[in-house]
Tab-separated table of C-alpha atoms in Angstrom:
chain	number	residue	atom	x	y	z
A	1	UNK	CA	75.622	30.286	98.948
A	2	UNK	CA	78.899	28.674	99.322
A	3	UNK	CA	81.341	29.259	96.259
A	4	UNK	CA	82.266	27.113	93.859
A	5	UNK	CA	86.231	26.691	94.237
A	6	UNK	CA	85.382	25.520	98.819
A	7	UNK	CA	82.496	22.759	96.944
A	8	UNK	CA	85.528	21.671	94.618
A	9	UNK	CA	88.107	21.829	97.602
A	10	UNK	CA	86.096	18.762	99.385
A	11	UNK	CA	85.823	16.821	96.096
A	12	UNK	CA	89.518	17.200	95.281
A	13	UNK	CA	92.514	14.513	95.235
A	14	UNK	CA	96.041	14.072	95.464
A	15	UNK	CA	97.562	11.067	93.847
A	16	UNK	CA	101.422	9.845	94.501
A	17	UNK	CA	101.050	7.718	91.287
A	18	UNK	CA	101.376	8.834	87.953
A	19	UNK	CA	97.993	8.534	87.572
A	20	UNK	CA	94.688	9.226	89.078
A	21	UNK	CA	91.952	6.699	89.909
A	22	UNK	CA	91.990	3.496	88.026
A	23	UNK	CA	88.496	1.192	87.641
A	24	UNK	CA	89.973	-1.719	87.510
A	25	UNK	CA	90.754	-3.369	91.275
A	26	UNK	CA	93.870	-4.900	90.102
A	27	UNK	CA	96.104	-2.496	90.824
A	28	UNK	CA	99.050	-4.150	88.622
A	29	UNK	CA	96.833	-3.596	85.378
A	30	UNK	CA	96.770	-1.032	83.156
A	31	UNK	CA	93.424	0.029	82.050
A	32	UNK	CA	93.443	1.072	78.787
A	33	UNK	CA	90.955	3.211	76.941
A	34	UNK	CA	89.018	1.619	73.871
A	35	UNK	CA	88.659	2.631	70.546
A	36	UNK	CA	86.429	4.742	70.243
A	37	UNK	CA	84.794	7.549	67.127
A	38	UNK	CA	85.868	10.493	67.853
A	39	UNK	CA	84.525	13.895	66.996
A	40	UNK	CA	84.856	16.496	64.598
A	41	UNK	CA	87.298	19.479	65.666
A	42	UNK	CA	85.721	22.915	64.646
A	43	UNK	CA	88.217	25.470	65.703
A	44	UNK	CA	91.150	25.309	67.570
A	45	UNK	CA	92.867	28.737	69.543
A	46	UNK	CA	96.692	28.699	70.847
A	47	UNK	CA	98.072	31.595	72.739
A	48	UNK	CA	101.927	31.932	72.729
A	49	UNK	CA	103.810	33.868	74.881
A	50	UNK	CA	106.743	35.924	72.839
A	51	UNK	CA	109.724	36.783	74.965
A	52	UNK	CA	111.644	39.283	73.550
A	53	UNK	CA	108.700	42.072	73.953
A	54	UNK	CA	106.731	40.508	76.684
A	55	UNK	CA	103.613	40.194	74.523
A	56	UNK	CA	100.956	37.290	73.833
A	57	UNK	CA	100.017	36.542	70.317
A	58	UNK	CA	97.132	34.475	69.829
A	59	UNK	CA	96.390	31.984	66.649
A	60	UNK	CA	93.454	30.608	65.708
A	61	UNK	CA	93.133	28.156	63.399
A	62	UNK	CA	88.846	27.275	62.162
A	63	UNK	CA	86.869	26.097	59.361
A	64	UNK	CA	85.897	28.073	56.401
A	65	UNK	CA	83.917	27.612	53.549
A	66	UNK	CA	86.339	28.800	51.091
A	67	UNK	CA	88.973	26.577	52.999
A	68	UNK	CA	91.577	26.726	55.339
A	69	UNK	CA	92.179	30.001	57.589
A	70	UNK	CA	93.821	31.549	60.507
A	71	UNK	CA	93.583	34.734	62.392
A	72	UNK	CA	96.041	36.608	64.726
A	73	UNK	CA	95.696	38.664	67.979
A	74	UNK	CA	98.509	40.367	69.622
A	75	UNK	CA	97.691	41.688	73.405
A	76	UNK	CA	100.124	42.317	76.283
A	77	UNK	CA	98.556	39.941	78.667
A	78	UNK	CA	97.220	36.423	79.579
A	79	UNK	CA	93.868	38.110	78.809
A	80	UNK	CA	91.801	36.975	75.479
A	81	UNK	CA	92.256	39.364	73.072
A	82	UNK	CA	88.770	41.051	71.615
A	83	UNK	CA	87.973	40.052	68.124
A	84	UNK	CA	87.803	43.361	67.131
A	85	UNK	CA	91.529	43.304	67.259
A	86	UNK	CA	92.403	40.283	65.554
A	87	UNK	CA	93.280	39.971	62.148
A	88	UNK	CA	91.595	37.210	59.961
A	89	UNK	CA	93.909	35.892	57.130
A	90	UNK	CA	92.518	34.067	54.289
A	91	UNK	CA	94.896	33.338	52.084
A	92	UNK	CA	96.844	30.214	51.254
A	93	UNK	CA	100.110	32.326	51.425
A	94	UNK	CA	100.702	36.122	51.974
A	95	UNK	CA	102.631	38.694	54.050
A	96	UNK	CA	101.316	41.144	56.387
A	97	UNK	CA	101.928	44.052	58.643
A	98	UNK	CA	100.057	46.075	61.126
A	99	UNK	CA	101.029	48.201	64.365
A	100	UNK	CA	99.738	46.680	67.885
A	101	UNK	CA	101.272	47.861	71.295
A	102	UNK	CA	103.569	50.257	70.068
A	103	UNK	CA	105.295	47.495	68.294
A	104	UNK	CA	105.405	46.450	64.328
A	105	UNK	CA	104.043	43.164	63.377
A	106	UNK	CA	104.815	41.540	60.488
A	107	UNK	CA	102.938	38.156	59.672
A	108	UNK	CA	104.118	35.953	56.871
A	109	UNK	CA	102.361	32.010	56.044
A	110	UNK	CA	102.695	30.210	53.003
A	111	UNK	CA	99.752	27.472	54.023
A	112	UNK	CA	99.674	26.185	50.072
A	113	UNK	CA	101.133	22.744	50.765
A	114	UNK	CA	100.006	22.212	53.688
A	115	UNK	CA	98.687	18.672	55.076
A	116	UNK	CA	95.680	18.675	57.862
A	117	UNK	CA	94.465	16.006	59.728
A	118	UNK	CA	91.407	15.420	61.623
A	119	UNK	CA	90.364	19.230	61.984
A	120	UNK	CA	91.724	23.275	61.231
A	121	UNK	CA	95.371	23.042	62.070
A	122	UNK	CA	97.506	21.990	59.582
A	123	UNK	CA	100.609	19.507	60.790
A	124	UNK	CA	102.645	19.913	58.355
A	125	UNK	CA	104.151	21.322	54.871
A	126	UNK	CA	103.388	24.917	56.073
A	127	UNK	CA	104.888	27.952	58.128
A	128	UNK	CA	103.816	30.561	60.142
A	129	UNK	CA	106.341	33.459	61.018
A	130	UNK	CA	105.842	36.530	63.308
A	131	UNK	CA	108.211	39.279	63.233
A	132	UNK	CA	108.017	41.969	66.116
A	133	UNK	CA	109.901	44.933	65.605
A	134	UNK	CA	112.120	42.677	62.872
A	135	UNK	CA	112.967	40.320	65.449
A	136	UNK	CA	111.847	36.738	65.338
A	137	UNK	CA	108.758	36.050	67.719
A	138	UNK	CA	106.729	33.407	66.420
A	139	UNK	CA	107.777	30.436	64.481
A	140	UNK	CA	105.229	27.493	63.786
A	141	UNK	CA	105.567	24.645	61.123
A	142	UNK	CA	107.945	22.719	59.343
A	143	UNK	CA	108.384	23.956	56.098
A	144	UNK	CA	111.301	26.742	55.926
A	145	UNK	CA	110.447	30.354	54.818
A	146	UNK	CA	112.514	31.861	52.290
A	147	UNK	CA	112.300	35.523	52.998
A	148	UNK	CA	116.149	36.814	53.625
A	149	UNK	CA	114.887	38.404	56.757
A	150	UNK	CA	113.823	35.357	58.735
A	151	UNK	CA	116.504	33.066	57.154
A	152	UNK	CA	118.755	31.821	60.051
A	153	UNK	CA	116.940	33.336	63.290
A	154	UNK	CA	115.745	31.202	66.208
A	155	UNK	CA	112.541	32.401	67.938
A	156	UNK	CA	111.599	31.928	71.592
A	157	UNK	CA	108.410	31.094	72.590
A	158	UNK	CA	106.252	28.877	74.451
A	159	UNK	CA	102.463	28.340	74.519
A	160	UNK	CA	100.621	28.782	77.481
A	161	UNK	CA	97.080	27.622	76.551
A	162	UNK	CA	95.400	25.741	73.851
A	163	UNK	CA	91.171	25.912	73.415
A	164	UNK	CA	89.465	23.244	71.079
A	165	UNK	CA	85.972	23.354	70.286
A	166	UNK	CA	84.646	19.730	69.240
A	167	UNK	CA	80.930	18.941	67.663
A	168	UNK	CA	79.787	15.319	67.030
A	169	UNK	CA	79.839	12.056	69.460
A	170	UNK	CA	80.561	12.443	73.209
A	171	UNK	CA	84.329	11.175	72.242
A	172	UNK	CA	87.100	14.245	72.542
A	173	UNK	CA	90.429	13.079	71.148
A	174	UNK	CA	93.659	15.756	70.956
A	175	UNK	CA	97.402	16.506	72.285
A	176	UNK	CA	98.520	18.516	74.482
A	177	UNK	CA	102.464	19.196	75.721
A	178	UNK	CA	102.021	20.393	79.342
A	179	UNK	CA	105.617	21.990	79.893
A	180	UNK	CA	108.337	23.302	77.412
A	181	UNK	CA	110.614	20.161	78.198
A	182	UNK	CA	107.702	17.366	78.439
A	183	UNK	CA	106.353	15.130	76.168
A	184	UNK	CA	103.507	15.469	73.732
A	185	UNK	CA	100.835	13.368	75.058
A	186	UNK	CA	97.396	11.258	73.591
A	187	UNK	CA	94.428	13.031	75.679
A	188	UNK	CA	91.005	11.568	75.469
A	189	UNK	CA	87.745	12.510	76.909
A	190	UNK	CA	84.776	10.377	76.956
A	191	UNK	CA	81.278	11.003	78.370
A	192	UNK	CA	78.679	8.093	77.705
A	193	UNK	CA	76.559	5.634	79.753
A	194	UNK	CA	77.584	3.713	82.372
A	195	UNK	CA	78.263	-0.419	81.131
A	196	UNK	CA	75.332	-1.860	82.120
A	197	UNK	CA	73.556	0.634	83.081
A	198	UNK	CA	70.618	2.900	81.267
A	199	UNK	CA	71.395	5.384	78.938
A	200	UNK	CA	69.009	8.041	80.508
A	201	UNK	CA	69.579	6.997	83.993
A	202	UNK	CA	73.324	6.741	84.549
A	203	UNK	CA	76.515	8.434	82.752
A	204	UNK	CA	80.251	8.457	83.347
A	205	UNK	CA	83.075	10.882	82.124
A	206	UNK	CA	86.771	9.565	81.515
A	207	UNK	CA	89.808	10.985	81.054
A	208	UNK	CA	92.914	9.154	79.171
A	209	UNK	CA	96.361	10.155	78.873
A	210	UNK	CA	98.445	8.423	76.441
A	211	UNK	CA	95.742	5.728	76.254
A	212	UNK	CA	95.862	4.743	80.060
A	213	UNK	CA	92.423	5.998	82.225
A	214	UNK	CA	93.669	8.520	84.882
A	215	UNK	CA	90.380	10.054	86.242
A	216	UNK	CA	86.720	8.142	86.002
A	217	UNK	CA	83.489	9.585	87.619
A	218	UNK	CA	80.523	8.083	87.668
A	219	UNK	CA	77.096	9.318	88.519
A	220	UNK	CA	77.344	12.299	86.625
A	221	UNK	CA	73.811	13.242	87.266
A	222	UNK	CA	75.466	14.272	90.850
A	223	UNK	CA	79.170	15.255	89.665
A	224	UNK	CA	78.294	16.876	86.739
A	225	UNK	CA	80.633	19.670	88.053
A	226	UNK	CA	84.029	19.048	89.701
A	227	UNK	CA	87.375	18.859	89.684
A	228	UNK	CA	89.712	16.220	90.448
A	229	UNK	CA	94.447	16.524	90.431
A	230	UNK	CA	96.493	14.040	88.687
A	231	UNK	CA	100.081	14.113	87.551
A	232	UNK	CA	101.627	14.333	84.243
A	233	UNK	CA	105.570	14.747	83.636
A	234	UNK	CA	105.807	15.499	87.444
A	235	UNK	CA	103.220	18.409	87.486
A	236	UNK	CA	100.480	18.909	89.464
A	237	UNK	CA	97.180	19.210	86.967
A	238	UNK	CA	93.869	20.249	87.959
A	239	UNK	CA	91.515	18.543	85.933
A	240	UNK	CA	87.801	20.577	85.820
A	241	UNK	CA	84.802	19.902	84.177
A	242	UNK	CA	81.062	20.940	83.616
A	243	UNK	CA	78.679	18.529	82.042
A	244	UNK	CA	75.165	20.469	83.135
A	245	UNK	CA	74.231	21.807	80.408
A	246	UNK	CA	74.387	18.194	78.448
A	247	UNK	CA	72.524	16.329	81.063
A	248	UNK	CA	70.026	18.578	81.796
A	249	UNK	CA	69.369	21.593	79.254
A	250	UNK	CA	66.012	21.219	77.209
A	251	UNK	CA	67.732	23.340	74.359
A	252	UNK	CA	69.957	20.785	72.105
A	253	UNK	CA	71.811	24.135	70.962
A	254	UNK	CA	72.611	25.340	74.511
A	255	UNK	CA	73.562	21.266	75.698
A	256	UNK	CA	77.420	22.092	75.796
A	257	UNK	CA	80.045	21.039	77.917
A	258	UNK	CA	83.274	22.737	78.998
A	259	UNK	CA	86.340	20.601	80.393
A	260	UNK	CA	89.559	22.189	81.471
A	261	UNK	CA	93.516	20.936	82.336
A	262	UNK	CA	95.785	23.221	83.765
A	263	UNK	CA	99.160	22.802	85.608
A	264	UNK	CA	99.765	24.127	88.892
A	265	UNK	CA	103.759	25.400	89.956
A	266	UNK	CA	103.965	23.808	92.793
A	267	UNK	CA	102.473	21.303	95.714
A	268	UNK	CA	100.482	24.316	97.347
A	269	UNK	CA	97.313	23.519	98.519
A	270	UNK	CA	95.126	25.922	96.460
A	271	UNK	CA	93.347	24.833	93.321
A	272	UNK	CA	93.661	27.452	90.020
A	273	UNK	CA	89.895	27.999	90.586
A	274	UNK	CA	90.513	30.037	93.626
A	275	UNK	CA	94.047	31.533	92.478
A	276	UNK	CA	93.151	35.636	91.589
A	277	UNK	CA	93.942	37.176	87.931
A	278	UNK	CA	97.139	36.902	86.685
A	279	UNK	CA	97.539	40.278	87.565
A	280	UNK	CA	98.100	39.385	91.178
A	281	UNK	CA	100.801	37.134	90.733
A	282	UNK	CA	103.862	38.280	90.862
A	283	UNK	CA	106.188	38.893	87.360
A	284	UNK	CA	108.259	36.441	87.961
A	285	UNK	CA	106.238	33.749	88.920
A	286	UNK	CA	106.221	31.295	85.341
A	287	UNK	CA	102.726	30.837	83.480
A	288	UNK	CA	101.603	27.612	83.256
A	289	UNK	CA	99.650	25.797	80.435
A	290	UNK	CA	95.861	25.111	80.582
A	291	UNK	CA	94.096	23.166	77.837
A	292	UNK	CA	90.154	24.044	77.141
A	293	UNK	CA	87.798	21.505	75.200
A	294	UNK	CA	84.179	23.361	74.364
A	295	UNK	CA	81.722	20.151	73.214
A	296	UNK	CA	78.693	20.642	72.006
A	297	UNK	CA	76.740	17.744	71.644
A	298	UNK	CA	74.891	15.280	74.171
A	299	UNK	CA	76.514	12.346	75.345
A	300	UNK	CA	75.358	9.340	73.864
């Protein structure tokens, strides 16, 4: 059976535009995504790389039913962290320490004020500091701690993937900054029937960035896996997707979909899905940022 990454190989494009495929035949018009309702965001997962001890700390940020919560994962690679390991903190405000990897990690949040928009993750009136070892590692929000020991320091930082899980209509709205110097951009992902065309016979997924359509594929009965490049800031991002289990599962709790973007360093000619482990690249070679959406509902 041939493998996955050689089927996507033949179905893959390179664009010189900003980009990707456009419906519309007039080239000099710029199709714009409608309004649409989006879904509800359930849980949402950012890992950060910290660069004064080399580690990855991991933040997620989910529904509870005594409010708002967050947990924290410290590991010393790209790898997801087990559960076992992470530490769920329920409070509105607190401070907390624990050892992981030989280090000391102290945690403090004051989430009390905090405003929230459409799902988990508060954006704004709240902070989030990490200390490693009493340096600064992790610094998130834009209210200002008042602890002496974090007044004044800068933290470095960048993160290097974000996972969203979505339930509700077959509309996935979010933003996602694909380098440390780009832009935040509007990403929406639509999967529906075709105009025109019956809803059991005929679906097509779309991507938007920053409200303009840069990948469309119809037939989705036949490309319900793929993956397709397009350009954002000047990077090269693989866009992946797997809509099987929504078109054809009998189970309404196993119909979920899984769509992926994640930058590639470099014009080479390989797509992530066959790139090894991270363990194989080399140290020095710079992490890039991938963005998972996990939907679970069947497109309308």
């Amino acid at each position: 059976m041939r493998g996955i990454a050689s089927c996507y190989n033949e179905h893959a494009i390179r664009v010189s535009d900003s980009y990707c495929s456009r419906p519309s035949s007039n080239h000099n018009q710029a199709y714009l995504c409608p309004k649409l309702n989006h879904s509800t965001r359930d849980s949402v997962t950012c890992m950060y790389k910290l660069t004064q001890k080399q580690l990855f700390l991991t933040l997620t940020w989910a529904r509870k039913l005594l409010g708002q919560g967050f947990t924290i994962a410290i590991s010393n690679s790209q790898v997801p962290p087990s559960k076992f390991n992470a530490r769920q903190l329920t409070k509105n405000q607190g401070k907390e320490t624990f050892q992981s990897h030989a280090s000391e990690i102290q945690v403090l949040w004051d989430l009390s004020g905090a405003r929230y928009d459409e799902g988990p993750e508060p954006v704004g009136g709240f902070y989030v500091v990490v200390l490693v070892d009493s340096e600064l590692g992790l610094r998130l929000g834009d209210k200002r701690p008042i602890e002496d020991e974090v007044s004044g320091l800068e933290a470095r930082f960048w993160m290097v993937s974000r996972s969203e899980t979505f339930s509700g209509s077959a509309a996935y709205a979010t933003k996602a900054r694909f380098c440390e110097t780009g832009s935040c951009h509007d990403i929406l992902i639509k999967c529906g029937a075709e105009e025109g065309a019956s809803k059991s016979k005929s679906h097509v997924l779309s991507v938007c960035v920053d409200k303009k359509t840069v990948l469309e594929v119809k037939r989705l009965r036949w490309n319900f896996r793929g993956n397709q490049t397009i350009f954002v800031d000047g990077l090269v991002v693989d866009m992946m997707w797997d809509v099987h289990d929504w078109l054809f599962s009998s189970s309404s709790a196993a119909a979920n979909a899984v769509f992926m973007l994640r930058t590639r360093s470099g014009l080479d000619s390989r797509l992530w899905l066959e790139e090894k482990t991270l363990h194989s690249h080399k140290e020095h070679d710079k992490i890039g940022f991938s963005l998972l959406i996990c939907a679970c509902k069947n497109p309308d």
